[in-house]
XYZ file of C-alpha atoms in Angstrom:
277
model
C 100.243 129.761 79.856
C 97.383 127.781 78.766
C 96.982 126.020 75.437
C 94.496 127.340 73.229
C 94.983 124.426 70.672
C 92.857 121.712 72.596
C 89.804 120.228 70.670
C 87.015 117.745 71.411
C 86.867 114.730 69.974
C 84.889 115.790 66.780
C 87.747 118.635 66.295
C 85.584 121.322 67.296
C 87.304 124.107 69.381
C 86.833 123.610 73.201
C 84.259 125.816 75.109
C 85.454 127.346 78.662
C 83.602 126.117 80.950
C 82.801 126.576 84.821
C 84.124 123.012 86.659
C 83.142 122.819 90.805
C 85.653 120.372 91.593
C 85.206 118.316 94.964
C 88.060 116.528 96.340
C 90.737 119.361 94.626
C 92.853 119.732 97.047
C 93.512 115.669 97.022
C 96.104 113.681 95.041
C 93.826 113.193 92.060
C 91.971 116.386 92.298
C 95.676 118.190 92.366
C 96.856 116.327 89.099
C 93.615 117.509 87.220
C 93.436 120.883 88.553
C 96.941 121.100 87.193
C 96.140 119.869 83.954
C 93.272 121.908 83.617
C 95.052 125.145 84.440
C 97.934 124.483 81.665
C 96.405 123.001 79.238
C 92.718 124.873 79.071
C 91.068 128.280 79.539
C 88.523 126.305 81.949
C 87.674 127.495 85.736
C 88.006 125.688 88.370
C 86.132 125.988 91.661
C 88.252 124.156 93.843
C 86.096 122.640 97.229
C 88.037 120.988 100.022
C 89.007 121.292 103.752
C 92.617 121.332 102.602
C 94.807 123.157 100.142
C 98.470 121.714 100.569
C 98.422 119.804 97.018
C 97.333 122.588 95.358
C 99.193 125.563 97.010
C 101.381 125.969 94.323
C 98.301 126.901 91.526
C 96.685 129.010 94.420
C 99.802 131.627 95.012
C 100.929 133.567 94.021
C 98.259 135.479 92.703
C 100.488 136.519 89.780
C 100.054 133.120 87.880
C 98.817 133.073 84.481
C 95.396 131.571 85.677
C 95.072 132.809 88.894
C 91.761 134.715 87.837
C 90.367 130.713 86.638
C 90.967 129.003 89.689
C 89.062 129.622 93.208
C 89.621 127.485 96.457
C 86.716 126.953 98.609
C 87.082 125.675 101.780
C 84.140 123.228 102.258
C 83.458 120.198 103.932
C 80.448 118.863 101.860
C 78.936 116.796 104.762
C 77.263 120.042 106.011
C 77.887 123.329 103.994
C 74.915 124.962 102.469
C 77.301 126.543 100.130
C 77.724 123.910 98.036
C 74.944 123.518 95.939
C 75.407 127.189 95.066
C 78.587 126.381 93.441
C 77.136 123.117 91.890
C 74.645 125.829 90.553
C 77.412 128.593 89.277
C 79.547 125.395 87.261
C 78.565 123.406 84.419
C 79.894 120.654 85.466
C 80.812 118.676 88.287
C 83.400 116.770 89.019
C 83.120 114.702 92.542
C 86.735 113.307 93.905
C 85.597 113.072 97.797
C 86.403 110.235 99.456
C 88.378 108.023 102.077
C 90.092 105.424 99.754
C 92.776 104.445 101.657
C 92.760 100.459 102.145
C 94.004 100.643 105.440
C 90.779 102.561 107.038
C 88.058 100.270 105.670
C 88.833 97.921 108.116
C 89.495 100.410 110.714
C 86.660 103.295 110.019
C 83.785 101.197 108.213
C 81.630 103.887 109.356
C 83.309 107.241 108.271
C 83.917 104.898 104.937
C 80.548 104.222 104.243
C 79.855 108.076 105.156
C 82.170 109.161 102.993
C 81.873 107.501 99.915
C 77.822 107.034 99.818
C 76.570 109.450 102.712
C 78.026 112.375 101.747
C 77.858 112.302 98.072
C 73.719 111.625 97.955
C 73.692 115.889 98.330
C 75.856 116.108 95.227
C 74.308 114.333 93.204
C 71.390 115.771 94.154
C 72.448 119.211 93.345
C 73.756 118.362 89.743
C 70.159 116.445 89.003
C 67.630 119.337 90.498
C 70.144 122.005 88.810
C 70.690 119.734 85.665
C 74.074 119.973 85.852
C 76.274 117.281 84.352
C 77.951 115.172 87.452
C 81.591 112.694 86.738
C 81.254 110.622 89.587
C 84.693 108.756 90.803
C 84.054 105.562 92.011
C 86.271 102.569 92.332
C 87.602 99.146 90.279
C 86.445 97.492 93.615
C 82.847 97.491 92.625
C 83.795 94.576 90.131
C 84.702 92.751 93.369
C 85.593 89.317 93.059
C 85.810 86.980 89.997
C 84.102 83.635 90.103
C 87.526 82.180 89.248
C 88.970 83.150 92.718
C 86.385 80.460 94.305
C 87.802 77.705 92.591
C 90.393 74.900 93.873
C 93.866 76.360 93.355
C 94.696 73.204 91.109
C 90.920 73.204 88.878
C 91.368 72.951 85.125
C 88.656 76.122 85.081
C 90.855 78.839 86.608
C 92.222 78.695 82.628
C 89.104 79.155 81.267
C 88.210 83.263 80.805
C 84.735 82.675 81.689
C 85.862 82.059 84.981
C 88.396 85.122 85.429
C 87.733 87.742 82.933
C 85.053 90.559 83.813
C 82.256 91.661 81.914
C 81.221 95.125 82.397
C 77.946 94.493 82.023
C 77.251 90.794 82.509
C 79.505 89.280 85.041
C 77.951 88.286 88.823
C 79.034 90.888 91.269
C 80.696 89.185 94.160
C 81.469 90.764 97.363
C 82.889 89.794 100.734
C 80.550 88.705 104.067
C 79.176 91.387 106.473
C 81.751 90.529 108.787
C 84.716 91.195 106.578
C 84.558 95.305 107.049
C 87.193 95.312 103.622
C 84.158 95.318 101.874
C 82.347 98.440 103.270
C 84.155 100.729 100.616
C 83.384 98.316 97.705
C 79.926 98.015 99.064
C 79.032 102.256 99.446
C 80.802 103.197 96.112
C 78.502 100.620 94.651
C 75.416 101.790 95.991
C 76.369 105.717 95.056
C 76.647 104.389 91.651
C 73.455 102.544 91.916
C 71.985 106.300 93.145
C 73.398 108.031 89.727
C 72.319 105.496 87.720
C 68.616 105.584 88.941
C 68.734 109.354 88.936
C 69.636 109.863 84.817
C 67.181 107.012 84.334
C 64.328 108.770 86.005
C 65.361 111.877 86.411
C 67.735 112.743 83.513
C 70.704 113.259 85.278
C 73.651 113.559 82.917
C 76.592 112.023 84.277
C 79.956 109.637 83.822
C 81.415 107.179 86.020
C 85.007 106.724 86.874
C 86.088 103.264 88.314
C 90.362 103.879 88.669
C 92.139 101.399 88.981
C 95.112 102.116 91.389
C 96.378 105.352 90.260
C 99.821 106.240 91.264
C 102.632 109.333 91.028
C 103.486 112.282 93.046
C 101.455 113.327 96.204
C 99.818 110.284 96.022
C 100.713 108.589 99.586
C 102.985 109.774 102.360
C 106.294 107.809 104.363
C 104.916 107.489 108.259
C 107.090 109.661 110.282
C 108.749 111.355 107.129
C 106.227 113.240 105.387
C 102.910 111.844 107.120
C 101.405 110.457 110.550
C 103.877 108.069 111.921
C 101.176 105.898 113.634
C 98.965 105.743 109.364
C 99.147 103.055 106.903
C 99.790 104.070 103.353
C 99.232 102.512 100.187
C 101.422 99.304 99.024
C 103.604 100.996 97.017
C 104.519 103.794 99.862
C 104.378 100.734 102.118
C 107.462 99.326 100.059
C 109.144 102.975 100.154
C 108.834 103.454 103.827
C 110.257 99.056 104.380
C 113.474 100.509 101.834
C 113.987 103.872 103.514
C 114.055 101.557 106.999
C 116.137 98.872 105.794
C 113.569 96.698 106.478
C 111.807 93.769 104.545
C 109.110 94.237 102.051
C 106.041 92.946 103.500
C 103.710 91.420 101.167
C 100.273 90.438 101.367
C 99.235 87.182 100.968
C 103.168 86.145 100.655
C 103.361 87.739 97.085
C 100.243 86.287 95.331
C 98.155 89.663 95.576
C 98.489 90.940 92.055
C 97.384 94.921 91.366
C 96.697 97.009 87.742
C 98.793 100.683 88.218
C 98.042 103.371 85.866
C 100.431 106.874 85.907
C 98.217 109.898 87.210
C 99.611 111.485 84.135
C 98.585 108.836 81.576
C 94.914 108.989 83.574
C 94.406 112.921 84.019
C 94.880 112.874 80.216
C 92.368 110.216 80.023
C 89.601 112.660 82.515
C 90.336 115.327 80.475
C 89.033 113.680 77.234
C 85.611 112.831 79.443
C 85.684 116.164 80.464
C 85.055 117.935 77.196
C 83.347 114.777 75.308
């Protein structure tokens, strides 16, 4: 049953609202929708092509909030229903995406489709219908530090200026053309570049999510277990799959690759606060 108990930041009592969630039926979109369902009297209109993750919260219909959560099966690149959802919520919350590492080199085009392409009609929608928009984007956009140009051996690489980011100051540094890595990096960036320009001109209310590396349950899949034999999965899964096979851990760049991970748990409680702030 859903907690009645939840207040905003300024310890005001929460308002139900209408959410139109894109990307629900996903890893992060699952987590939230769960969240959201136990823990608020919100309503979710759930859009995806898939509904897998988020089977259980769909049936049966004899849940507790089975009459706040609707499943809409949608893909946004060419659905005319969509902006009549963005219309019915009051707020958005855009999850779509191909964010696995392994395709950017792979499928630089469906990657830059995905993650800039098909997300100009969304925001879109939220700014004509003035609807507020949370936009996930990516810690990739920070791209490289200035530091990681520097002679291995330089007295600088110990000075912060040289490794430490700054939101709002530090150069943005991204790969060549060539190197395709960069083509997710690259669209998020230029989506975000879209919302920005639209609540500058246009009003647009919105908030900007830049993850970095969320993990926990339904996050990846084990080739040939409980996925594609023939995909690529994240590092961690990666690791999982080299165990379950008795095989070596293969790291990248011989172990010198260092990543941030955050608990999906520890960050859905963290989306929920921008939710109702």
């Amino acid at each position: 049953m859903a907690s009645a108990a939840r207040l905003d930041l300024d310890g005001n009592a929460i308002k139900p609202m209408t959410i139109c969630m894109i990307g629900a039926g996903g890893f992060i979109g699952s987590h939230l929708c769960e969240k959201l369902m136990a823990e608020t009297m919100h309503k979710v209109l759930a859009v995806d092509v898939y509904n897998d993750k988020i089977r259980h919260l769909l049936e049966p219909a004899t849940h507790p909030w089975s009459d706040r959560i609707q499943f809409h099966r949608i893909n946004i690149k060419h659905d005319s229903r969509l902006e009549g959802l963005i219309k019915m919520a009051d707020l958005t919350v855009n999850l779509a995406a191909i964010c696995t590492p392994a395709d950017y080199n792979t499928r630089p085009l469906d990657t830059i489709y995905s993650n800039f392409i098909d997300a100009l009609p969304v925001v879109k929608y939220c700014s004509e219908n003035n609807k507020r928009l949370i936009h996930f984007s990516t810690c990739e956009v920070y791209g490289k530090t200035i530091g990681s140009f520097l002679p291995k051996d330089s007295p600088l690489r110990q000075d912060p200026a040289y490794y430490l980011l700054k939101e709002d100051a530090s150069p943005c540094i991204f790969g060549s053309i060539e190197k395709q890595r960069w083509s997710y990096a690259c669209a998020k960036q230029l989506i975000e570049r879209l919302i920005y320009a639209e609540g500058a001109e246009n009003g647009l209310e919105f908030t900007i999510v830049r993850p970095f590396n969320w993990i926990g349950p339904r996050m990846d899949f084990i080739p040939g277990i409980d996925g594609p034999s023939e995909g690529v999965p994240r590092v961690l899964a990666c690791f999982s799959n080299n165990l379950l096979r008795h095989e070596p851990l293969k790291l990248v760049d011989g172990g010198q690759s260092q990543r941030t991970f955050v608990y999906i748990k520890d960050a859905i409680e963290a989306v929920l606060l921008m939710i109702v702030s």
